[in-house]
């Protein structure tokens, strides 16, 4: 049976000709509806009468949410742009359209793209201009040592409920990486309310990640726009603040967050993301696949990250929560293997040598090794919170800062300087 396709390419001069050619010749494609706008296309998609949609970049009100709804309705999407219009091609890709073709492509080629999109064949490379080629022109190469443009690494800092210290670790890692000379972007993606702005003493009215995700949804986010939305905390450290109010979580659309991370990889050699705790999948909403999911942004970050750091507390309650959270993560994202960091380690809540006992318990119940132990150091964290500054600034000699710096060195591969200072001779 021929593939049943919706088109939404109105306004383009070549629309009638293309639709006619697709339909007329034997390409195995039948145009079942020529939609006049996005609303029409979404309505058609819900009828289940088509398996693919062919749309043009000029389609008004086309955004990431519309593409996500088409995909969720089982309609594969192929985009068309005017010949040579690389900017529109990039915009369509940001909206989540994987296959983008030039409108002067042969009908046979377009039909093949539609068939492959429906079959889920991965798209091969970029068909229209590689947007990365434009990067040097923006004058925004990644700063400091690290991978080349577009290949910055993403480290997600996650962990169970109960405030084990995700934000403390995320801020500490980002700050220490920057101090080691690695251009770093700290992103607050906690869907239960972000506090990175407050912790760093920044004005939290800045729109931050929500604005970046919104621009991504509209297809207008690029590396320069992301740089404008981020605070320059100090040389080599930028911060993209989070949701000022937890009830605004629907603004962090997973697809938008994924695009933000893609641009972050171009902006900084290292992106550290402070994540919300939950990975539950809102099953009661799953009958309506277009409904926003609160933890969708968290799952997107965890899936996209090169490294997931799981921060655990160091008392029996916190450890049990970690065991449960790691189990949930394995169920939802089996391909993700987190690096476990135990924070707030102290004598008292577990008998004997806390490091040995905690390592043994986590190995037994999760099979995970502990990558690092961070000491409980209330004096240092209180000093940082009181000043709205980082541990590196207010408690540089503290045990917690030293441990975070060692962890940052391990994650970035940049060694901690040996610290021998040259003594200046006077006279
Ligand atoms: N190693 C540590 N020693 C002492 N206090 C710590 C340590 N790590 C974190 N804290 C303190 O514990 C509290 C919770 O830490 P943090 O905000 O980093 O946790 P979280 O996991 O991000 O919590 P939330 O669920 O609120 O996002 C803060 O007051 C922080 O200063
Ligand atoms: Mg936090």
Coordinates of C-alpha atoms and ligand atoms in Angstrom, one line a residue:
X1 CA 0.0 0.0 0.0
X2 CA 1.2 3.5 -0.8
X3 CA 2.5 5.6 2.0
X4 CA -0.2 8.1 3.1
X5 CA 1.2 11.6 3.4
X6 CA 0.0 15.0 4.6
X7 CA 1.5 18.0 3.1
X8 CA 1.8 21.5 4.6
X9 CA 3.8 23.5 2.1
X10 CA 1.3 26.2 1.4
X11 CA 2.6 29.5 0.2
X12 CA 5.5 28.0 -1.6
X13 CA 5.6 28.6 -5.4
X14 CA 6.5 25.0 -6.0
X15 CA 3.7 23.5 -3.8
X16 CA 1.2 22.4 -6.5
X17 CA 3.9 21.1 -8.8
X18 CA 5.6 19.1 -6.1
X19 CA 2.3 17.6 -4.7
X20 CA 1.3 16.8 -8.2
X21 CA 4.6 15.1 -9.1
X22 CA 4.6 13.1 -5.8
X23 CA 1.1 11.9 -6.3
X24 CA 1.2 11.3 -10.1
X25 CA 4.2 9.3 -10.6
X26 CA 4.7 5.9 -9.0
X27 CA 6.7 6.9 -5.9
X28 CA 4.6 4.8 -3.6
X29 CA 3.2 7.9 -2.0
X30 CA -0.3 9.2 -1.8
X31 CA -1.1 12.7 -0.6
X32 CA -4.1 12.2 1.5
X33 CA -4.5 15.8 2.7
X34 CA -3.1 19.2 1.7
X35 CA -3.1 21.1 5.0
X36 CA -3.4 24.8 5.1
X37 CA -1.7 25.5 8.4
X38 CA -0.2 23.9 11.5
X39 CA -3.6 23.6 13.2
X40 CA -5.0 21.8 10.2
X41 CA -1.9 19.5 10.1
X42 CA -2.2 18.6 13.8
X43 CA -5.9 17.9 13.4
X44 CA -5.2 15.7 10.4
X45 CA -2.5 13.8 12.3
X46 CA -4.9 12.8 15.1
X47 CA -7.2 11.1 12.6
X48 CA -4.5 8.3 12.0
X49 CA -5.0 8.5 8.2
X50 CA -1.4 9.4 7.4
X51 CA 2.0 8.1 8.3
X52 CA 4.1 11.1 7.3
X53 CA 4.0 14.8 6.9
X54 CA 5.9 16.9 4.4
X55 CA 6.1 20.5 5.5
X56 CA 8.0 23.6 4.5
X57 CA 10.1 25.8 6.8
X58 CA 7.8 28.8 6.0
X59 CA 4.8 27.2 7.6
X60 CA 3.5 29.8 10.1
X61 CA 3.4 28.9 13.8
X62 CA 5.5 25.8 13.3
X63 CA 7.3 25.2 16.5
X64 CA 9.1 22.4 18.4
X65 CA 5.9 21.5 20.2
X66 CA 4.0 21.0 17.0
X67 CA 6.7 18.7 15.6
X68 CA 6.8 16.8 18.9
X69 CA 3.0 16.3 18.7
X70 CA 3.2 15.0 15.2
X71 CA 5.9 12.6 16.2
X72 CA 3.9 11.5 19.2
X73 CA 0.8 10.9 16.9
X74 CA 2.9 8.5 14.9
X75 CA 3.4 10.9 12.0
X76 CA 7.0 11.1 10.7
X77 CA 8.1 14.5 9.6
X78 CA 10.2 15.6 6.5
X79 CA 11.0 19.3 5.9
X80 CA 11.6 21.2 2.7
X81 CA 13.5 24.5 2.4
X82 CA 14.1 26.8 -0.6
X83 CA 17.3 25.7 -2.4
X84 CA 20.4 27.0 -0.5
X85 CA 18.4 28.3 2.6
X86 CA 20.7 26.8 5.2
X87 CA 19.3 29.0 7.9
X88 CA 15.8 27.5 7.5
X89 CA 17.2 24.0 7.4
X90 CA 19.0 24.6 10.7
X91 CA 15.8 26.0 12.2
X92 CA 13.8 22.9 11.1
X93 CA 16.4 20.7 12.7
X94 CA 16.2 22.6 15.9
X95 CA 12.5 22.0 15.9
X96 CA 13.1 18.3 15.8
X97 CA 12.8 17.7 12.0
X98 CA 15.6 15.2 11.3
X99 CA 15.2 15.0 7.5
X100 CA 15.4 18.3 5.7
X101 CA 15.6 18.4 1.9
X102 CA 15.9 21.2 -0.7
X103 CA 12.6 21.9 -2.4
X104 CA 14.3 21.3 -5.8
X105 CA 15.1 17.7 -4.9
X106 CA 13.6 15.1 -7.3
X107 CA 10.2 13.8 -6.3
X108 CA 11.7 10.3 -6.0
X109 CA 14.3 11.6 -3.5
X110 CA 11.5 13.2 -1.4
X111 CA 9.4 10.1 -1.5
X112 CA 12.4 8.1 -0.4
X113 CA 13.0 10.4 2.6
X114 CA 9.3 10.1 3.5
X115 CA 9.6 6.3 3.4
X116 CA 12.8 6.2 5.4
X117 CA 11.4 8.6 8.0
X118 CA 8.4 6.3 8.5
X119 CA 10.6 3.3 8.7
X120 CA 12.8 5.0 11.3
X121 CA 16.0 4.8 9.2
X122 CA 18.5 7.1 10.8
X123 CA 19.1 10.2 8.6
X124 CA 22.6 10.2 7.0
X125 CA 24.5 13.4 7.8
X126 CA 23.2 16.8 6.8
X127 CA 21.6 17.2 3.4
X128 CA 21.6 21.0 3.4
X129 CA 24.8 22.8 4.5
X130 CA 26.4 21.9 7.9
X131 CA 25.6 24.7 10.3
X132 CA 28.8 24.0 12.2
X133 CA 30.7 25.5 9.3
X134 CA 29.4 28.9 10.4
X135 CA 30.7 28.6 13.9
X136 CA 34.0 30.5 13.6
X137 CA 32.2 33.4 12.1
X138 CA 30.3 33.9 15.3
X139 CA 33.5 34.5 17.1
X140 CA 32.6 32.2 19.9
X141 CA 35.0 29.4 20.0
X142 CA 35.0 27.3 23.2
X143 CA 37.3 28.8 25.8
X144 CA 40.3 27.2 27.3
X145 CA 41.4 23.7 26.9
X146 CA 38.9 21.1 25.8
X147 CA 37.3 19.6 22.8
X148 CA 36.8 21.6 19.5
X149 CA 33.6 23.6 18.7
X150 CA 30.4 21.6 18.9
X151 CA 32.0 18.8 20.9
X152 CA 31.9 20.2 24.4
X153 CA 31.1 17.6 27.0
X154 CA 27.9 17.5 29.1
X155 CA 28.0 16.3 32.7
X156 CA 24.6 15.9 34.4
X157 CA 24.6 16.1 38.2
X158 CA 21.6 14.1 39.5
X159 CA 20.6 12.1 42.5
X160 CA 17.7 11.1 44.7
X161 CA 15.3 13.2 46.7
X162 CA 16.3 14.4 50.1
X163 CA 18.8 17.1 49.1
X164 CA 22.0 15.0 49.0
X165 CA 23.9 18.0 47.5
X166 CA 23.3 18.0 43.8
X167 CA 23.4 21.8 43.6
X168 CA 26.5 22.0 45.8
X169 CA 28.3 19.4 43.6
X170 CA 27.2 20.9 40.3
X171 CA 28.2 24.5 41.3
X172 CA 31.5 23.2 42.8
X173 CA 32.4 21.1 39.8
X174 CA 31.6 24.0 37.3
X175 CA 33.6 26.5 39.4
X176 CA 36.6 24.2 39.8
X177 CA 36.6 23.2 36.1
X178 CA 36.6 26.9 35.2
X179 CA 39.5 27.5 37.6
X180 CA 41.4 24.6 36.0
X181 CA 41.1 26.6 32.8
X182 CA 38.2 24.8 31.1
X183 CA 35.5 27.0 29.6
X184 CA 32.4 25.9 31.5
X185 CA 28.7 26.6 31.3
X186 CA 26.6 25.7 34.4
X187 CA 23.0 25.0 33.6
X188 CA 20.2 24.9 36.2
X189 CA 17.7 22.4 34.9
X190 CA 16.0 21.4 38.2
X191 CA 12.3 21.2 37.3
X192 CA 11.4 21.4 41.0
X193 CA 12.8 24.9 41.2
X194 CA 16.2 26.2 40.5
X195 CA 18.5 27.8 43.1
X196 CA 21.7 28.2 41.2
X197 CA 21.1 31.9 40.7
X198 CA 20.6 32.4 44.4
X199 CA 23.6 30.3 45.3
X200 CA 25.8 32.3 43.0
X201 CA 24.4 35.6 44.2
X202 CA 22.9 36.4 40.7
X203 CA 19.7 38.3 40.0
X204 CA 17.2 35.5 39.4
X205 CA 14.9 37.5 37.2
X206 CA 17.0 36.5 34.3
X207 CA 15.1 34.3 32.0
X208 CA 17.9 31.7 31.7
X209 CA 17.2 28.1 30.6
X210 CA 13.4 28.6 30.2
X211 CA 14.1 31.4 27.7
X212 CA 16.7 29.4 25.9
X213 CA 14.3 26.4 25.7
X214 CA 11.6 28.7 24.4
X215 CA 13.9 30.1 21.7
X216 CA 14.9 26.6 20.8
X217 CA 11.2 25.7 20.5
X218 CA 10.8 28.6 18.0
X219 CA 13.9 27.5 16.1
X220 CA 15.8 30.8 16.9
X221 CA 18.4 29.6 19.4
X222 CA 22.0 29.6 18.3
X223 CA 25.2 29.7 20.1
X224 CA 25.3 33.6 20.2
X225 CA 21.7 33.7 21.6
X226 CA 22.6 31.2 24.3
X227 CA 25.7 33.2 25.2
X228 CA 23.5 36.3 25.6
X229 CA 21.1 34.4 27.9
X230 CA 23.8 33.1 30.2
X231 CA 25.5 35.1 33.0
X232 CA 29.2 35.6 32.8
X233 CA 30.1 34.7 36.4
X234 CA 33.8 35.2 35.8
X235 CA 36.2 34.4 33.0
X236 CA 35.6 30.9 31.7
X237 CA 32.4 30.4 33.9
X238 CA 29.0 31.1 32.5
X239 CA 25.7 30.2 34.2
X240 CA 22.2 29.7 32.7
X241 CA 19.8 30.2 35.6
X242 CA 16.8 27.9 36.2
X243 CA 13.1 28.2 37.0
X244 CA 12.5 31.0 39.5
X245 CA 9.2 29.3 40.4
X246 CA 8.7 25.5 40.4
X247 CA 5.2 25.8 38.9
X248 CA 6.7 27.0 35.7
X249 CA 8.2 23.6 34.9
X250 CA 6.1 23.2 31.7
X251 CA 8.4 25.8 30.2
X252 CA 11.2 23.3 30.2
X253 CA 10.1 21.3 27.2
X254 CA 12.3 18.3 26.7
X255 CA 12.9 18.9 23.0
X256 CA 13.8 22.5 23.7
X257 CA 16.2 21.4 26.5
X258 CA 17.9 19.0 24.1
X259 CA 18.5 21.8 21.6
X260 CA 19.9 24.0 24.4
X261 CA 22.4 21.2 25.3
X262 CA 23.4 20.9 21.6
X263 CA 24.2 24.7 21.5
X264 CA 25.9 24.4 24.9
X265 CA 28.3 21.9 23.4
X266 CA 29.3 24.6 21.0
X267 CA 29.6 27.4 23.5
X268 CA 31.6 25.7 26.2
X269 CA 34.1 22.8 26.5
X270 CA 32.2 21.6 29.5
X271 CA 28.5 22.0 30.5
X272 CA 27.5 21.0 34.0
X273 CA 23.8 20.5 34.5
X274 CA 22.1 20.6 37.9
X275 CA 19.1 18.2 37.5
X276 CA 15.9 17.5 39.3
X277 CA 15.8 14.4 41.4
X278 CA 12.9 12.4 39.9
X279 CA 13.0 10.2 36.8
X280 CA 9.4 9.0 37.2
X281 CA 7.5 8.9 33.9
X282 CA 4.1 10.3 34.7
X283 CA 2.4 7.1 33.6
X284 CA -1.1 8.4 34.3
X285 CA -0.5 10.9 31.5
X286 CA 0.8 8.5 29.0
X287 CA -2.5 8.0 27.3
X288 CA -2.2 11.6 26.1
X289 CA 1.2 11.6 24.5
X290 CA 1.2 15.3 23.8
X291 CA 0.8 16.2 27.6
X292 CA 3.9 17.8 29.0
X293 CA 5.8 15.6 31.5
X294 CA 7.5 17.2 34.4
X295 CA 10.5 14.9 34.5
X296 CA 10.9 14.9 30.7
X297 CA 13.6 17.6 30.9
X298 CA 15.5 15.6 33.5
X299 CA 15.3 12.4 31.4
X300 CA 16.5 14.4 28.3
X301 CA 19.5 15.7 30.1
X302 CA 20.4 12.3 31.6
X303 CA 20.1 10.7 28.2
X304 CA 22.1 13.4 26.4
X305 CA 24.9 13.7 28.9
X306 CA 28.3 12.2 28.3
X307 CA 28.6 11.6 32.1
X308 CA 25.9 11.3 34.7
X309 CA 27.1 12.0 38.3
X310 CA 24.7 10.5 40.9
X311 CA 25.1 12.4 44.2
X312 CA 24.2 10.4 47.2
X313 CA 24.0 11.4 50.9
X314 CA 26.0 9.4 53.4
X315 CA 23.5 8.3 56.0
X316 CA 21.4 5.1 55.9
X317 CA 18.2 6.9 54.7
X318 CA 20.1 8.7 52.0
X319 CA 21.8 5.5 50.9
X320 CA 18.6 3.7 50.6
X321 CA 17.2 6.5 48.5
X322 CA 20.2 6.2 46.2
X323 CA 19.8 2.5 45.8
X324 CA 16.1 3.0 44.8
X325 CA 16.9 6.0 42.5
X326 CA 19.7 4.0 40.7
X327 CA 17.2 1.2 40.2
X328 CA 14.6 3.5 38.7
X329 CA 17.2 5.1 36.4
X330 CA 18.3 1.7 35.2
X331 CA 14.6 0.9 34.4
X332 CA 14.0 4.1 32.5
X333 CA 17.4 4.7 30.8
X334 CA 19.3 1.3 30.8
X335 CA 22.1 2.8 28.7
X336 CA 23.1 5.3 31.3
X337 CA 25.8 4.3 33.8
X338 CA 26.2 6.9 36.4
X339 CA 29.3 7.8 38.3
X340 CA 28.4 7.6 42.0
X341 CA 29.7 10.4 44.3
X342 CA 28.9 10.2 48.0
X343 CA 28.6 13.6 49.6
X344 CA 28.4 14.8 53.2
X345 CA 30.5 11.9 54.4
X346 CA 31.1 12.0 58.2
X347 CA 31.5 9.7 61.1
X348 CA 28.3 8.9 63.0
X349 CA 25.4 7.9 60.8
X350 CA 27.0 4.6 59.7
X351 CA 29.0 2.5 62.1
X352 CA 32.8 2.1 61.7
X353 CA 34.7 3.5 58.8
X354 CA 32.1 5.4 56.8
X355 CA 33.9 5.1 53.4
X356 CA 34.4 1.4 53.7
X357 CA 30.9 0.7 54.9
X358 CA 29.2 3.0 52.3
X359 CA 31.3 1.5 49.4
X360 CA 30.4 -2.0 50.5
X361 CA 26.7 -1.2 50.9
X362 CA 26.4 0.5 47.5
X363 CA 28.4 -2.3 45.8
X364 CA 26.1 -4.9 47.3
X365 CA 22.8 -3.3 46.5
X366 CA 23.6 -1.4 43.2
X367 CA 26.7 -3.1 41.8
X368 CA 28.2 0.5 41.5
X369 CA 31.6 1.6 42.7
X370 CA 31.9 4.9 44.5
X371 CA 34.0 7.2 42.3
X372 CA 34.5 9.9 45.0
X373 CA 33.7 10.7 48.6
X374 CA 33.1 14.3 49.5
X375 CA 33.4 15.2 53.2
X376 CA 30.7 16.9 55.3
X377 CA 31.9 20.4 55.7
X378 CA 29.2 22.6 57.0
X379 CA 31.5 25.5 57.9
X380 CA 32.6 25.7 54.3
X381 CA 29.1 25.4 52.8
X382 CA 27.6 27.9 55.2
X383 CA 30.3 30.4 54.4
X384 CA 29.5 30.0 50.7
X385 CA 25.8 30.3 51.1
X386 CA 26.1 33.3 53.4
X387 CA 28.2 35.1 50.8
X388 CA 26.4 33.9 47.6
X389 CA 29.8 32.7 46.4
X390 CA 31.6 29.5 45.6
X391 CA 33.7 27.4 47.9
X392 CA 36.7 28.2 45.7
X393 CA 36.1 31.9 46.6
X394 CA 35.2 31.7 50.3
X395 CA 36.7 28.5 51.6
X396 CA 39.6 27.7 49.2
X397 CA 41.5 25.6 51.8
X398 CA 38.5 23.6 52.9
X399 CA 38.4 19.8 52.7
X400 CA 35.2 19.9 50.6
X401 CA 36.6 22.3 48.1
X402 CA 39.8 20.2 47.8
X403 CA 37.7 17.1 47.1
X404 CA 35.5 18.9 44.5
X405 CA 38.6 20.2 42.8
X406 CA 40.0 16.7 42.5
X407 CA 36.8 15.4 41.1
X408 CA 36.7 18.3 38.6
X409 CA 40.2 17.4 37.5
X410 CA 39.2 13.8 37.1
X411 CA 36.1 14.6 35.0
X412 CA 37.9 17.1 32.8
X413 CA 41.3 15.3 32.5
X414 CA 43.0 18.6 33.5
X415 CA 45.3 18.0 36.5
X416 CA 45.3 20.2 39.6
X417 CA 48.4 22.4 39.5
X418 CA 51.0 21.3 42.0
X419 CA 50.6 24.7 43.8
X420 CA 54.3 25.5 44.3
X421 CA 54.4 29.3 44.1
X422 CA 57.5 31.1 43.0
X423 CA 58.7 33.4 45.8
X424 CA 59.2 36.9 44.6
X425 CA 62.4 38.4 45.7
X426 CA 62.4 42.0 46.6
X427 CA 65.2 44.3 45.8
Ligands
LIG1 N1 29.4 18.2 51.8 C1 28.6 19.0 52.4 N2 28.8 19.3 53.7 C2 28.0 20.1 54.4 N3 26.8 20.6 53.9 C3 26.5 20.3 52.6 C4 27.4 19.5 51.8 N4 26.8 19.3 50.6 C5 25.7 20.0 50.6 N5 25.5 20.6 51.8 C6 24.3 21.4 52.3 O1 23.2 20.6 52.2 C7 22.1 21.4 51.8 C8 21.5 20.8 50.5 O2 22.5 20.8 49.5 P1 22.1 21.1 48.0 O3 21.2 22.3 47.9 O4 23.3 21.1 47.2 O5 21.3 19.8 47.7 P2 20.3 19.4 46.5 O6 20.5 17.9 46.3 O7 20.6 20.2 45.3 O8 18.9 19.7 47.1 P3 17.5 20.1 46.4 O9 16.7 18.9 46.4 O10 17.0 21.2 47.2 O11 17.8 20.5 44.9 C9 22.6 22.8 51.6 O12 22.4 23.6 52.7 C10 24.1 22.6 51.3 O13 24.8 23.7 51.7
LIG2 MG1 19.4 21.5 44.2

